[in-house]
mmCIF file of C-alpha atoms in Angstrom:
data_model
loop_
_atom_site.group_PDB
_atom_site.id
_atom_site.type_symbol
_atom_site.label_atom_id
_atom_site.label_comp_id
_atom_site.label_asym_id
_atom_site.label_seq_id
_atom_site.Cartn_x
_atom_site.Cartn_y
_atom_site.Cartn_z
ATOM 1 C CA MET I 1 205.647 203.118 -112.767
ATOM 2 C CA ASN I 2 206.096 206.611 -111.365
ATOM 3 C CA VAL I 3 209.673 207.803 -111.373
ATOM 4 C CA PRO I 4 210.295 210.892 -109.266
ATOM 5 C CA VAL I 5 211.615 213.755 -111.329
ATOM 6 C CA THR I 6 213.950 216.139 -109.571
ATOM 7 C CA ASP I 7 214.616 219.632 -110.691
ATOM 8 C CA ALA I 8 218.178 220.957 -110.893
ATOM 9 C CA ARG I 9 217.298 223.439 -108.156
ATOM 10 C CA ASP I 10 216.807 220.516 -105.741
ATOM 11 C CA SER I 11 220.204 218.935 -106.286
ATOM 12 C CA ILE I 12 222.986 218.983 -103.740
ATOM 13 C CA VAL I 13 225.379 220.543 -106.234
ATOM 14 C CA HIS I 14 223.000 223.424 -106.850
ATOM 15 C CA ARG I 15 222.532 224.045 -103.126
ATOM 16 C CA SER I 16 226.276 224.060 -102.487
ATOM 17 C CA ALA I 17 226.784 226.405 -105.439
ATOM 18 C CA SER I 18 224.278 228.836 -103.948
ATOM 19 C CA TRP I 19 226.397 229.310 -100.825
ATOM 20 C CA PRO I 20 228.072 232.708 -100.756
ATOM 21 C CA ARG I 21 231.370 232.727 -102.583
ATOM 22 C CA LEU I 22 234.371 233.763 -100.523
ATOM 23 C CA THR I 23 236.582 236.605 -101.682
ATOM 24 C CA HIS I 24 240.290 236.009 -102.294
ATOM 25 C CA LEU I 25 241.159 237.642 -98.996
ATOM 26 C CA GLN I 26 238.657 235.477 -97.102
ATOM 27 C CA ARG I 27 239.944 232.294 -98.749
ATOM 28 C CA ASP I 28 243.562 233.145 -97.931
ATOM 29 C CA GLY I 29 242.497 234.108 -94.421
ATOM 30 C CA LEU I 30 240.842 230.701 -94.114
ATOM 31 C CA ALA I 31 244.185 229.069 -94.920
ATOM 32 C CA PHE I 32 245.995 231.154 -92.287
ATOM 33 C CA VAL I 33 243.322 230.577 -89.636
ATOM 34 C CA SER I 34 242.953 226.831 -90.246
ATOM 35 C CA VAL I 35 246.723 226.258 -90.147
ATOM 36 C CA GLY I 36 247.008 228.522 -87.084
ATOM 37 C CA ILE I 37 244.330 226.584 -85.198
ATOM 38 C CA ALA I 38 245.797 223.217 -86.197
ATOM 39 C CA PHE I 39 249.307 224.340 -85.308
ATOM 40 C CA SER I 40 248.197 225.704 -81.922
ATOM 41 C CA ALA I 41 246.359 222.477 -81.143
ATOM 42 C CA ALA I 42 249.410 220.430 -82.183
ATOM 43 C CA LEU I 43 251.700 222.493 -79.940
ATOM 44 C CA LEU I 44 249.258 222.169 -77.052
ATOM 45 C CA LEU I 45 248.994 218.402 -77.498
ATOM 46 C CA ASN I 46 252.758 218.154 -77.889
ATOM 47 C CA GLY I 47 253.081 219.756 -74.451
ATOM 48 C CA PHE I 48 250.912 216.943 -73.056
ATOM 49 C CA GLU I 49 253.212 214.304 -74.615
ATOM 50 C CA PHE I 50 251.029 213.608 -77.692
ATOM 51 C CA HIS I 51 253.960 213.918 -80.067
ATOM 52 C CA ASP I 52 252.381 212.495 -83.223
ATOM 53 C CA SER I 53 249.410 214.838 -83.398
ATOM 54 C CA GLY I 54 250.970 217.489 -85.652
ATOM 55 C CA ILE I 55 250.711 215.670 -88.965
ATOM 56 C CA PRO I 56 246.992 214.775 -88.867
ATOM 57 C CA LEU I 57 245.978 218.184 -87.569
ATOM 58 C CA LEU I 58 247.961 220.072 -90.207
ATOM 59 C CA LEU I 59 246.688 217.725 -92.922
ATOM 60 C CA PHE I 60 243.154 218.473 -91.795
ATOM 61 C CA ALA I 61 243.893 222.208 -92.043
ATOM 62 C CA ILE I 62 245.119 221.722 -95.614
ATOM 63 C CA ALA I 63 242.007 219.710 -96.468
ATOM 64 C CA VAL I 64 239.696 222.382 -95.023
ATOM 65 C CA SER I 65 241.537 225.131 -96.891
ATOM 66 C CA SER I 66 241.386 223.156 -100.100
ATOM 67 C CA TRP I 67 237.719 222.220 -99.749
ATOM 68 C CA TYR I 68 236.376 225.653 -98.887
ATOM 69 C CA GLY I 69 239.028 227.900 -100.422
ATOM 70 C CA GLY I 70 240.202 226.148 -103.557
ATOM 71 C CA ALA I 71 243.629 225.548 -105.028
ATOM 72 C CA GLY I 72 245.365 228.810 -104.077
ATOM 73 C CA PRO I 73 244.562 228.666 -100.344
ATOM 74 C CA ALA I 74 245.391 224.940 -100.357
ATOM 75 C CA VAL I 75 248.885 225.679 -101.636
ATOM 76 C CA LEU I 76 249.239 228.458 -99.059
ATOM 77 C CA ALA I 77 248.116 226.081 -96.289
ATOM 78 C CA LEU I 78 250.528 223.436 -97.583
ATOM 79 C CA VAL I 79 253.479 225.844 -97.467
ATOM 80 C CA LEU I 80 252.539 227.215 -94.020
ATOM 81 C CA SER I 81 251.998 223.726 -92.612
ATOM 82 C CA SER I 82 255.253 222.404 -94.040
ATOM 83 C CA LEU I 83 257.275 225.316 -92.689
ATOM 84 C CA SER I 84 255.690 225.225 -89.244
ATOM 85 C CA PHE I 85 256.015 221.438 -89.010
ATOM 86 C CA ASP I 86 259.665 221.557 -90.037
ATOM 87 C CA TYR I 87 260.508 224.391 -87.642
ATOM 88 C CA PHE I 88 258.661 223.201 -84.530
ATOM 89 C CA PHE I 89 258.330 219.421 -84.757
ATOM 90 C CA THR I 90 261.431 217.979 -86.500
ATOM 91 C CA GLU I 91 264.917 217.623 -85.054
ATOM 92 C CA PRO I 92 266.783 219.945 -84.604
ATOM 93 C CA LEU I 93 263.935 221.975 -83.154
ATOM 94 C CA HIS I 94 263.576 225.669 -84.054
ATOM 95 C CA SER I 95 265.659 225.284 -87.185
ATOM 96 C CA PHE I 96 264.849 224.655 -90.823
ATOM 97 C CA SER I 97 267.704 222.163 -91.250
ATOM 98 C CA ILE I 98 266.791 218.487 -91.190
ATOM 99 C CA GLN I 99 269.074 216.172 -89.239
ATOM 100 C CA SER I 100 268.322 212.729 -90.671
ATOM 101 C CA ARG I 101 267.620 211.499 -94.172
ATOM 102 C CA MET I 102 264.177 210.141 -93.345
ATOM 103 C CA SER I 103 262.272 212.824 -91.502
ATOM 104 C CA PRO I 104 258.576 213.111 -90.660
ATOM 105 C CA THR I 105 258.410 215.903 -93.247
ATOM 106 C CA SER I 106 259.121 213.333 -95.947
ATOM 107 C CA SER I 107 255.888 211.545 -95.049
ATOM 108 C CA PHE I 108 253.955 214.774 -94.451
ATOM 109 C CA LEU I 109 254.432 216.281 -97.911
ATOM 110 C CA PRO I 110 253.130 213.335 -99.986
ATOM 111 C CA HIS I 111 250.020 213.005 -97.818
ATOM 112 C CA SER I 112 249.256 216.704 -98.005
ATOM 113 C CA LEU I 113 249.779 216.753 -101.769
ATOM 114 C CA ARG I 114 247.390 213.781 -102.067
ATOM 115 C CA SER I 115 244.796 215.717 -100.068
ATOM 116 C CA PHE I 116 245.251 218.735 -102.337
ATOM 117 C CA HIS I 117 244.986 216.612 -105.492
ATOM 118 C CA GLY I 118 241.813 214.875 -104.281
ATOM 119 C CA SER I 119 240.017 218.125 -103.551
ATOM 120 C CA ALA I 120 241.044 219.607 -106.898
ATOM 121 C CA ARG I 121 239.509 216.598 -108.656
ATOM 122 C CA SER I 122 236.384 216.957 -106.515
ATOM 123 C CA ASP I 123 236.061 220.647 -107.450
ATOM 124 C CA ALA I 124 236.417 219.843 -111.143
ATOM 125 C CA ALA I 125 233.851 217.040 -110.976
ATOM 126 C CA SER I 126 231.280 219.105 -109.080
ATOM 127 C CA SER I 127 231.638 222.051 -111.464
ATOM 128 C CA GLU I 128 231.197 219.693 -114.438
ATOM 129 C CA ILE I 129 228.052 218.195 -112.882
ATOM 130 C CA PHE I 130 226.667 221.640 -112.132
ATOM 131 C CA SER I 131 227.292 222.841 -115.678
ATOM 132 C CA ARG I 132 225.562 219.745 -117.077
ATOM 133 C CA LEU I 133 222.586 220.300 -114.784
ATOM 134 C CA ALA I 134 222.380 223.951 -115.762
ATOM 135 C CA THR I 135 222.570 223.060 -119.460
ATOM 136 C CA SER I 136 219.891 220.377 -119.156
ATOM 137 C CA SER I 137 217.579 222.716 -117.237
ATOM 138 C CA ARG I 138 217.956 225.351 -119.965
ATOM 139 C CA LEU I 139 217.076 222.793 -122.645
ATOM 140 C CA LYS I 140 213.749 221.924 -120.971
#
């Protein structure tokens, strides 16, 4: 029985690791840009009476920042998203005070933290797999 043997250079982890690494400034810029695009889209949709579009769009911006930028830009995107959501989408508008006990921000923060935690686990798992592949290729 012929079992196909794959080299570590053919793996998905190796190909993703060969992508150019972003500098700290580029990763932080990614957080600003992704939150800015999501926030602009949420404001635009809010003007067309799609009032519940802010949370998923800002969560997506946090996920993109976390996936491509890492933990630091994810935290930056989380803070920017939370502040912009609180200021522009919760009552009273254009204020950082929260009127009621149960606000949309209270559901936004746990979901965004879950997104951040999931991507951090994914980063750790992929780096562990890559290091195992690199070690096994050196042993051959």
